[in-house]
Short mmCIF file of C-alpha atoms in Angstrom, two decimals:
data_model
loop_
_atom_site.label_atom_id
_atom_site.label_comp_id
_atom_site.label_asym_id
_atom_site.label_seq_id
_atom_site.Cartn_x
_atom_site.Cartn_y
_atom_site.Cartn_z
CA UNK Z 1 24.08 6.43 -82.40
CA UNK Z 2 27.12 7.63 -83.72
CA UNK Z 3 26.66 11.67 -84.17
CA UNK Z 4 27.57 12.41 -88.21
CA UNK Z 5 28.15 16.21 -89.15
CA UNK Z 6 28.40 18.17 -92.07
CA UNK Z 7 31.21 20.69 -92.77
CA UNK Z 8 33.19 22.26 -95.45
CA UNK Z 9 35.21 20.50 -97.64
CA UNK Z 10 39.44 19.97 -96.13
CA UNK Z 11 42.04 19.00 -98.09
CA UNK Z 12 42.61 16.02 -94.88
CA UNK Z 13 39.85 14.77 -96.64
CA UNK Z 14 40.57 14.01 -100.27
CA UNK Z 15 41.59 11.06 -99.73
CA UNK Z 16 38.56 9.64 -97.80
CA UNK Z 17 36.52 11.71 -100.74
CA UNK Z 18 38.19 9.72 -103.08
CA UNK Z 19 37.48 6.24 -101.53
CA UNK Z 20 34.07 6.89 -101.39
CA UNK Z 21 33.32 7.17 -104.57
CA UNK Z 22 35.01 4.55 -105.28
CA UNK Z 23 32.85 2.98 -102.36
CA UNK Z 24 29.88 4.11 -103.94
CA UNK Z 25 30.60 3.55 -107.59
CA UNK Z 26 27.45 2.14 -108.35
CA UNK Z 27 27.46 0.19 -112.20
CA UNK Z 28 30.78 1.34 -112.48
CA UNK Z 29 34.36 -1.07 -112.18
CA UNK Z 30 36.34 -1.07 -110.14
CA UNK Z 31 38.31 -3.78 -109.64
CA UNK Z 32 41.63 -2.25 -110.80
CA UNK Z 33 43.63 0.72 -109.65
CA UNK Z 34 43.53 2.17 -113.25
CA UNK Z 35 39.38 1.92 -112.89
CA UNK Z 36 39.79 3.10 -109.60
CA UNK Z 37 41.50 6.53 -110.66
CA UNK Z 38 39.80 6.56 -113.64
CA UNK Z 39 35.84 7.25 -111.84
CA UNK Z 40 37.29 9.65 -109.15
CA UNK Z 41 39.09 11.83 -112.43
CA UNK Z 42 34.83 11.69 -113.63
CA UNK Z 43 33.59 11.95 -110.69
CA UNK Z 44 36.23 14.04 -107.22
CA UNK Z 45 39.35 15.18 -108.57
CA UNK Z 46 37.94 18.01 -110.53
CA UNK Z 47 35.75 19.92 -107.70
CA UNK Z 48 37.57 18.84 -105.00
CA UNK Z 49 40.44 20.19 -106.06
CA UNK Z 50 39.05 23.51 -107.77
CA UNK Z 51 35.66 24.09 -105.86
CA UNK Z 52 36.40 23.22 -102.23
CA UNK Z 53 33.88 26.21 -101.54
CA UNK Z 54 31.04 24.02 -102.65
CA UNK Z 55 32.64 21.02 -101.85
CA UNK Z 56 30.98 19.28 -98.31
CA UNK Z 57 32.03 16.17 -96.04
CA UNK Z 58 29.92 14.40 -93.87
CA UNK Z 59 32.46 13.57 -90.93
CA UNK Z 60 31.95 11.18 -87.87
CA UNK Z 61 33.05 11.87 -84.38
CA UNK Z 62 36.66 11.48 -85.67
CA UNK Z 63 35.97 13.75 -88.04
CA UNK Z 64 36.95 11.36 -91.08
CA UNK Z 65 34.86 11.96 -94.58
CA UNK Z 66 32.06 9.21 -94.74
CA UNK Z 67 29.97 10.96 -97.32
CA UNK Z 68 30.08 14.57 -99.78
CA UNK Z 69 28.52 16.53 -101.71
CA UNK Z 70 30.12 17.68 -104.07
CA UNK Z 71 29.15 21.46 -107.06
CA UNK Z 72 30.97 23.05 -110.06
CA UNK Z 73 29.00 26.44 -109.59
CA UNK Z 74 29.78 27.60 -113.48
CA UNK Z 75 29.42 24.41 -115.59
CA UNK Z 76 31.38 26.53 -118.62
CA UNK Z 77 34.38 26.75 -116.10
CA UNK Z 78 34.19 23.60 -115.21
CA UNK Z 79 33.95 22.80 -119.02
CA UNK Z 80 36.79 24.11 -119.78
CA UNK Z 81 39.08 23.67 -117.08
CA UNK Z 82 37.84 19.96 -117.34
CA UNK Z 83 38.53 19.50 -120.67
CA UNK Z 84 42.44 21.05 -120.01
CA UNK Z 85 43.52 19.81 -117.27
CA UNK Z 86 41.13 16.05 -116.82
CA UNK Z 87 40.52 14.77 -120.06
CA UNK Z 88 43.37 14.31 -121.70
CA UNK Z 89 44.16 11.79 -118.23
CA UNK Z 90 40.93 10.07 -118.82
CA UNK Z 91 41.49 9.33 -122.30
CA UNK Z 92 44.83 7.89 -121.89
CA UNK Z 93 43.51 5.37 -119.08
CA UNK Z 94 40.24 5.10 -121.17
CA UNK Z 95 39.50 6.24 -124.59
CA UNK Z 96 35.76 4.59 -124.43
CA UNK Z 97 35.28 6.86 -121.72
CA UNK Z 98 36.48 9.77 -122.60
CA UNK Z 99 34.13 9.75 -124.97
CA UNK Z 100 31.64 8.76 -122.97
CA UNK Z 101 32.15 12.19 -120.92
CA UNK Z 102 33.39 13.80 -124.21
CA UNK Z 103 29.21 13.14 -124.81
CA UNK Z 104 27.93 13.61 -121.32
CA UNK Z 105 29.69 17.38 -121.49
CA UNK Z 106 27.99 18.74 -125.16
CA UNK Z 107 24.40 17.40 -123.30
CA UNK Z 108 25.21 18.90 -120.19
CA UNK Z 109 25.83 21.99 -122.12
CA UNK Z 110 22.69 22.19 -123.43
CA UNK Z 111 20.97 22.43 -119.85
CA UNK Z 112 23.43 25.01 -118.12
CA UNK Z 113 21.46 27.75 -119.19
CA UNK Z 114 18.22 27.48 -116.97
CA UNK Z 115 21.12 25.10 -114.40
CA UNK Z 116 24.79 25.97 -114.55
CA UNK Z 117 25.67 23.83 -111.26
CA UNK Z 118 25.75 20.58 -110.81
CA UNK Z 119 26.18 18.09 -108.35
CA UNK Z 120 27.48 14.27 -107.14
CA UNK Z 121 25.68 13.71 -104.10
CA UNK Z 122 27.22 9.87 -102.15
CA UNK Z 123 27.45 8.30 -98.46
CA UNK Z 124 28.45 5.46 -97.15
CA UNK Z 125 26.23 2.52 -97.47
CA UNK Z 126 26.86 2.33 -93.07
CA UNK Z 127 25.38 6.39 -93.03
CA UNK Z 128 22.55 5.63 -94.72
CA UNK Z 129 19.45 6.90 -93.94
CA UNK Z 130 20.21 9.23 -91.30
CA UNK Z 131 19.13 11.99 -93.32
CA UNK Z 132 22.65 13.19 -94.12
CA UNK Z 133 21.71 13.37 -97.73
CA UNK Z 134 19.50 15.85 -96.77
CA UNK Z 135 21.53 17.80 -94.84
CA UNK Z 136 24.28 18.49 -97.11
CA UNK Z 137 21.86 18.72 -99.80
CA UNK Z 138 20.64 21.89 -97.29
CA UNK Z 139 23.85 22.35 -96.82
CA UNK Z 140 25.26 23.12 -101.18
CA UNK Z 141 21.45 24.03 -101.74
CA UNK Z 142 21.99 27.17 -99.37
CA UNK Z 143 26.06 27.55 -100.66
CA UNK Z 144 25.25 27.79 -104.48
CA UNK Z 145 21.47 30.38 -103.27
CA UNK Z 146 24.34 32.78 -101.38
CA UNK Z 147 26.66 32.90 -104.81
CA UNK Z 148 23.75 33.83 -106.90
CA UNK Z 149 23.64 30.12 -108.31
CA UNK Z 150 19.73 30.59 -110.13
CA UNK Z 151 19.58 26.22 -110.61
CA UNK Z 152 21.88 22.97 -110.39
CA UNK Z 153 20.82 19.48 -111.87
CA UNK Z 154 22.61 16.33 -111.91
CA UNK Z 155 23.16 12.46 -113.64
CA UNK Z 156 22.18 9.72 -112.22
CA UNK Z 157 21.01 6.17 -113.73
CA UNK Z 158 17.80 5.44 -114.67
CA UNK Z 159 18.69 2.17 -112.53
CA UNK Z 160 19.04 4.22 -108.81
CA UNK Z 161 15.48 3.79 -107.73
CA UNK Z 162 16.78 4.94 -103.93
CA UNK Z 163 18.51 8.33 -105.50
CA UNK Z 164 16.12 8.83 -108.22
CA UNK Z 165 13.31 9.26 -105.09
CA UNK Z 166 15.32 11.13 -102.91
CA UNK Z 167 15.42 13.63 -105.30
CA UNK Z 168 11.97 14.13 -105.93
CA UNK Z 169 11.73 14.27 -102.60
CA UNK Z 170 13.44 17.62 -101.97
CA UNK Z 171 12.21 18.93 -105.58
CA UNK Z 172 14.62 18.48 -108.43
CA UNK Z 173 12.84 17.62 -111.35
CA UNK Z 174 12.86 15.14 -114.00
CA UNK Z 175 14.88 17.53 -117.10
CA UNK Z 176 15.07 14.95 -120.01
CA UNK Z 177 15.83 10.93 -119.64
CA UNK Z 178 19.08 10.03 -121.55
CA UNK Z 179 21.50 6.72 -122.87
CA UNK Z 180 19.97 5.36 -119.31
CA UNK Z 181 20.04 8.50 -117.06
CA UNK Z 182 17.93 10.73 -115.97
CA UNK Z 183 18.64 13.97 -115.15
CA UNK Z 184 16.82 16.00 -112.58
CA UNK Z 185 16.79 20.22 -112.21
CA UNK Z 186 16.21 22.62 -109.10
CA UNK Z 187 15.51 26.29 -109.73
CA UNK Z 188 17.04 27.98 -107.06
CA UNK Z 189 15.84 31.94 -108.17
#
């Protein structure tokens, strides 16, 4: 079995994390370059460009990223930068996805008092069920605790039963359901 280790995100990982984001895009159209770019703007680029100290990768024996966990530690700061620098690009690529993300930002703001941080985690198919999800999650949670963050949340598709099961096993609790998604939260204090 190939050895995979968790390490901090590095600039050289940008292309790999974007590719992983696209490869694991469950239910999101990624047939065109425009759709791939949109997906990465929505779920990857902000974190790897602005919050590298809360981004970690699972790296194979060649030191290539095969999975990642990325997070924003403070929703209000995330929202300010995301709206200023990323939303214009998103709206340019897809007005509809821009609207959806704007609604999502409004909803996330409602849970950010209890769960100021939020995360995304993705692992390539060939590397799932190896304990990497727990290793990545533990690494991020420990980092968020070091930073004094009191809670973290995430959103997952309501039909993503494997993901939901993983988050529940890890100790996340369901906060709310909205428009085909489930918000899970984990208190860190």
